[in-house]
Short mmCIF file of C-alpha atoms in Angstrom, two decimals:
data_model
loop_
_atom_site.label_atom_id
_atom_site.label_comp_id
_atom_site.label_asym_id
_atom_site.label_seq_id
_atom_site.Cartn_x
_atom_site.Cartn_y
_atom_site.Cartn_z
CA MET A 240 -66.26 68.54 -7.98
CA LYS A 241 -62.42 67.04 -7.45
CA PHE A 242 -63.13 64.09 -9.78
CA GLN A 243 -65.33 66.34 -12.51
CA ARG A 244 -62.30 69.02 -12.42
CA VAL A 245 -59.61 66.12 -13.00
CA LEU A 246 -62.23 64.50 -15.49
CA VAL A 247 -62.23 67.74 -17.82
CA THR A 248 -58.55 68.58 -17.36
CA LEU A 249 -57.34 65.08 -18.71
CA MET A 250 -59.92 64.89 -21.36
CA VAL A 251 -58.13 68.30 -22.70
CA LEU A 252 -54.62 67.39 -22.18
CA ALA A 253 -55.27 64.01 -23.49
CA LEU A 254 -56.80 65.46 -26.80
CA LEU A 255 -54.10 68.37 -27.21
CA THR A 256 -50.81 65.87 -26.31
CA VAL A 257 -52.08 63.65 -29.17
CA ALA A 258 -50.73 64.25 -32.67
CA ILE A 259 -53.32 64.90 -35.51
CA PRO A 260 -52.78 61.64 -37.60
CA VAL A 261 -52.20 62.06 -41.20
CA VAL A 262 -53.51 59.18 -42.80
CA THR A 263 -52.87 57.46 -46.27
CA GLN A 264 -53.78 54.13 -47.81
CA ALA A 265 -50.87 51.38 -47.82
CA ASP A 266 -47.86 52.00 -49.02
CA THR A 267 -47.31 48.54 -50.24
CA GLU A 268 -49.48 46.02 -52.19
CA ASP A 269 -51.77 44.10 -49.50
CA ASP A 270 -53.57 40.66 -50.65
CA SER A 271 -54.19 39.36 -47.12
CA VAL A 272 -57.95 38.47 -46.63
CA ILE A 273 -59.95 41.54 -44.89
CA SER A 274 -63.06 39.97 -42.86
CA ILE A 275 -65.40 42.30 -41.12
CA THR A 276 -68.96 40.84 -39.45
CA ASP A 277 -71.08 43.52 -39.23
CA SER A 278 -73.98 44.40 -36.44
CA ARG A 279 -76.66 41.79 -38.39
CA GLY A 280 -74.00 39.10 -37.79
CA VAL A 281 -72.62 39.09 -41.69
CA THR A 282 -69.52 38.58 -42.62
CA THR A 283 -68.03 40.10 -45.58
CA ASN A 284 -64.62 38.95 -46.74
CA LEU A 285 -62.29 41.40 -49.31
CA THR A 286 -59.00 40.33 -50.42
CA GLY A 287 -57.62 43.52 -49.61
CA PRO A 288 -58.88 47.27 -49.05
CA ALA A 289 -61.95 48.62 -50.86
CA MET A 290 -60.95 51.15 -53.67
CA HIS A 291 -64.52 52.62 -53.27
CA VAL A 292 -67.53 52.77 -50.67
CA ALA A 293 -70.74 54.04 -50.37
CA SER A 294 -70.91 56.37 -47.51
CA PHE A 295 -75.03 55.74 -46.48
CA GLY A 296 -75.10 57.35 -42.97
CA ALA A 297 -73.44 60.67 -41.35
CA PHE A 298 -71.37 58.34 -39.10
CA ALA A 299 -69.56 56.88 -41.93
CA THR A 300 -69.03 60.17 -43.87
CA ASN A 301 -67.43 61.61 -40.64
CA THR A 302 -65.68 58.66 -40.28
CA LEU A 303 -64.31 58.66 -43.60
CA VAL A 304 -63.53 62.59 -43.21
CA ASP A 305 -61.60 61.94 -39.91
CA ILE A 306 -59.29 58.97 -41.28
CA GLY A 307 -58.70 61.04 -44.47
CA MET A 308 -60.17 58.69 -46.60
CA LEU A 309 -63.14 60.73 -47.90
CA GLU A 310 -62.13 60.21 -51.30
CA ALA A 311 -63.12 56.55 -51.40
CA ALA A 312 -66.50 57.29 -51.14
CA VAL A 313 -68.35 58.18 -54.55
CA ILE A 314 -71.94 58.08 -53.44
CA PHE A 315 -73.52 59.69 -50.24
CA ASP A 316 -76.87 59.42 -48.06
CA ALA A 317 -78.88 62.31 -48.59
CA SER A 318 -78.74 63.24 -45.03
CA THR A 319 -75.39 64.39 -45.36
CA SER A 320 -76.04 66.62 -48.24
CA GLU A 321 -75.25 70.69 -47.75
CA PHE A 322 -78.99 71.06 -48.01
CA ASN A 323 -79.57 69.01 -45.01
CA LYS A 324 -79.52 70.43 -41.61
CA SER A 325 -76.98 67.37 -40.39
CA ALA A 326 -74.80 68.60 -43.17
CA ILE A 327 -71.12 68.04 -42.54
CA PRO A 328 -69.05 71.05 -43.94
CA GLU A 329 -67.04 68.85 -46.18
CA MET A 330 -69.86 67.91 -48.34
CA GLN A 331 -70.73 71.62 -49.45
CA GLY A 332 -70.02 71.68 -53.43
CA MET A 333 -70.39 68.18 -53.89
CA PRO A 334 -72.76 67.60 -56.86
CA ALA A 335 -76.41 66.68 -56.33
CA ASP A 336 -75.84 62.94 -58.32
CA ARG A 337 -73.43 62.38 -55.49
CA PHE A 338 -76.72 61.81 -53.22
CA VAL A 339 -79.04 59.41 -52.90
CA THR A 340 -82.11 59.11 -49.95
CA VAL A 341 -81.39 55.92 -48.29
CA SER A 342 -84.43 54.55 -46.73
CA SER A 343 -87.16 51.77 -46.74
CA SER A 344 -89.28 53.51 -48.89
CA ASN A 345 -86.68 54.61 -51.45
CA LYS A 346 -84.69 51.31 -51.80
CA ASP A 347 -85.72 50.80 -55.39
CA MET A 348 -84.05 54.12 -55.74
CA VAL A 349 -80.97 52.95 -54.01
CA VAL A 350 -80.43 49.76 -55.86
CA GLN A 351 -80.80 51.68 -59.44
CA THR A 352 -78.44 54.20 -58.35
CA MET A 353 -75.71 51.54 -57.46
CA LEU A 354 -76.60 49.72 -60.36
CA GLY A 355 -75.98 52.83 -62.38
CA LEU A 356 -72.26 53.37 -60.71
CA VAL A 357 -71.54 49.54 -61.90
CA ASP A 358 -72.68 50.55 -65.74
CA ASP A 359 -70.52 53.81 -65.26
CA GLY A 360 -67.58 51.87 -64.28
CA LYS A 361 -67.30 53.32 -60.94
CA TRP A 362 -68.20 50.26 -58.85
CA ASN A 363 -66.61 46.85 -58.77
CA LYS A 364 -69.23 44.59 -57.09
CA SER A 365 -66.42 42.02 -55.76
CA SER A 366 -63.96 44.79 -54.13
CA ASP A 367 -66.13 47.57 -53.44
CA VAL A 368 -68.35 47.83 -50.03
CA VAL A 369 -71.43 49.79 -48.94
CA LEU A 370 -71.20 51.27 -45.31
CA GLY A 371 -74.22 51.95 -43.92
CA PHE A 372 -76.13 52.10 -40.57
CA GLY A 373 -77.80 48.76 -38.57
CA TYR A 374 -81.21 50.25 -38.21
CA SER A 375 -83.88 47.44 -38.55
CA TYR A 376 -86.10 49.55 -40.64
CA LEU A 377 -83.02 49.61 -43.14
CA ASN A 378 -82.56 46.06 -43.51
CA THR A 379 -84.73 45.46 -46.42
CA VAL A 380 -82.68 48.47 -48.30
CA TRP A 381 -79.50 46.11 -47.65
CA ALA A 382 -81.15 43.04 -48.35
CA ASP A 383 -81.85 44.28 -51.72
CA LEU A 384 -78.63 45.73 -52.36
CA GLU A 385 -77.26 42.18 -51.37
CA GLY A 386 -79.71 40.45 -53.76
CA TYR A 387 -77.92 42.40 -56.53
CA ASP A 388 -74.46 41.03 -55.31
CA PHE A 389 -73.47 44.29 -53.37
CA LYS A 390 -71.55 44.09 -50.60
CA VAL A 391 -72.82 45.62 -47.44
CA VAL A 392 -71.48 46.08 -44.03
CA THR A 393 -73.83 47.54 -40.94
CA PHE A 394 -72.72 49.33 -37.82
CA TYR A 395 -74.76 49.37 -34.58
CA PRO A 396 -72.38 50.31 -31.89
CA ASN A 397 -73.82 51.18 -28.48
CA SER A 398 -70.69 51.77 -26.55
CA TYR A 399 -67.67 53.82 -26.49
CA ASP A 400 -65.75 50.72 -26.89
CA GLY A 401 -68.19 50.05 -30.03
CA ILE A 402 -67.84 53.41 -31.63
CA VAL A 403 -63.83 52.70 -31.53
CA GLN A 404 -64.55 49.28 -33.40
CA VAL A 405 -66.67 50.93 -36.20
CA VAL A 406 -63.38 53.76 -36.90
CA GLU A 407 -60.97 50.62 -37.00
CA ASP A 408 -62.98 48.46 -39.33
CA ILE A 409 -63.86 51.57 -41.49
CA GLU A 410 -60.09 52.29 -41.42
CA THR A 411 -59.12 48.36 -42.17
CA LEU A 412 -61.74 48.35 -45.32
CA THR A 413 -60.29 51.25 -46.89
CA GLY A 414 -56.70 50.86 -46.00
CA ALA A 415 -56.19 53.63 -44.05
CA ASN A 416 -54.10 52.98 -41.16
CA HIS A 417 -55.44 52.99 -37.60
CA SER A 418 -54.25 56.12 -35.89
CA VAL A 419 -57.45 57.15 -35.17
CA SER A 420 -58.90 54.29 -33.61
CA ALA A 421 -55.44 54.03 -31.35
CA ARG A 422 -55.93 57.50 -30.30
CA MET A 423 -59.38 56.89 -29.14
CA THR A 424 -58.37 54.29 -27.38
CA PHE A 425 -55.38 56.05 -26.04
CA VAL A 426 -57.57 58.91 -24.61
CA LYS A 427 -60.17 56.48 -22.69
CA ASP A 428 -57.03 54.17 -21.50
CA TYR A 429 -55.03 57.56 -20.23
CA ILE A 430 -57.94 58.99 -18.61
CA GLY A 431 -58.85 55.70 -17.04
CA GLN A 432 -55.46 55.16 -15.67
CA THR A 433 -54.98 59.01 -14.59
CA LEU A 434 -58.70 58.58 -12.67
CA GLU A 435 -57.56 55.81 -10.65
CA ASP A 436 -53.70 56.93 -9.97
CA ASN A 437 -55.86 59.69 -8.32
CA GLY A 438 -57.69 57.26 -6.19
CA ILE A 439 -60.88 57.93 -8.28
CA ASP A 440 -61.24 54.15 -8.74
CA ASN A 441 -65.11 53.73 -7.73
CA ASP A 442 -67.79 53.84 -10.24
CA THR A 443 -70.17 55.97 -8.40
CA GLU A 444 -67.39 58.69 -8.73
CA ARG A 445 -67.02 58.74 -12.40
CA VAL A 446 -69.07 60.88 -14.69
CA THR A 447 -70.47 58.75 -17.90
CA ALA A 448 -68.36 61.84 -20.23
CA ILE A 449 -65.08 59.98 -20.96
CA TYR A 450 -64.52 61.12 -24.58
CA ALA A 451 -64.21 64.25 -26.65
CA SER A 452 -63.75 65.10 -30.09
CA TYR A 453 -63.29 68.65 -32.00
CA SER A 454 -63.49 68.30 -35.64
CA SER A 455 -64.86 71.13 -38.21
CA GLU A 456 -65.26 73.63 -35.27
CA THR A 457 -67.65 70.95 -33.41
CA LEU A 458 -66.70 69.68 -29.77
CA LYS A 459 -68.68 66.42 -29.22
CA ILE A 460 -68.62 64.41 -26.09
CA GLY A 461 -69.44 60.54 -26.22
CA ASN A 462 -70.72 58.65 -23.33
CA ASN A 463 -69.85 55.17 -22.17
#
C-alpha cells in the first residue's frame, strides 16, 4: 500500500540523514537547579547534574549508552548483566560486583549495596540519582532507598512522546546535551509532516510504527 511504502522510506531516510551525536557533559559549571518529576509524582531537585547514577533497568542502561554517559553508572540491575538473556553488549566484561538484582524480594540487598557505595566514597546521597522503572511492584524498593535518603527517579512511559521525555530527563540528570532526544523528536515530526505533505492525513491511513532505532546491531521499532 502507498502509505506503508512511504512511511518505511521516510523512516529510513530520517534515520540515515541525521548525524549520530557526540555527547559530553556540559563544558561549563552549571549550578542551576534541576527538577524532575517522576512517574510516581515524586519531584527530585538537584543543584547540578549527577556525577553518578544507579542504572536499575535495561531502559536506563540502554539510554546511558545511547547518550554517551554509561561511565556515570556505578551500579546496574543484574537483568542487564552479560549472563542474562536481555544482555546489553556494553555490559560484557563488567565486574560482577557492579550488579545487583533489583526486586521487591531482594530490596534489603539493594539497600545494603547502595549503602556500601556510600561507605566506599562512590556515591553522594545529596547529588547522585537512582534511575528505576516505575513498576508498582518495585515501589517498596524505591521507598526503602528513599528512607535512607537516596534520591530516586522512576520512569514509566506509555507513548512515544513519553519515551522521548525519559531520554530527555536522563540527559538532564547526567548533564548530557539533548541531541538524542532532539533527534527522536525530529524523526517523528519529519515523518508526520511528510505524510501530511503526501496527502496521508487521516488517522485510519496511518500505521502505528513511527520510530525506529538501530544500535548494537539491533533494530527496534516503537509504536505510538
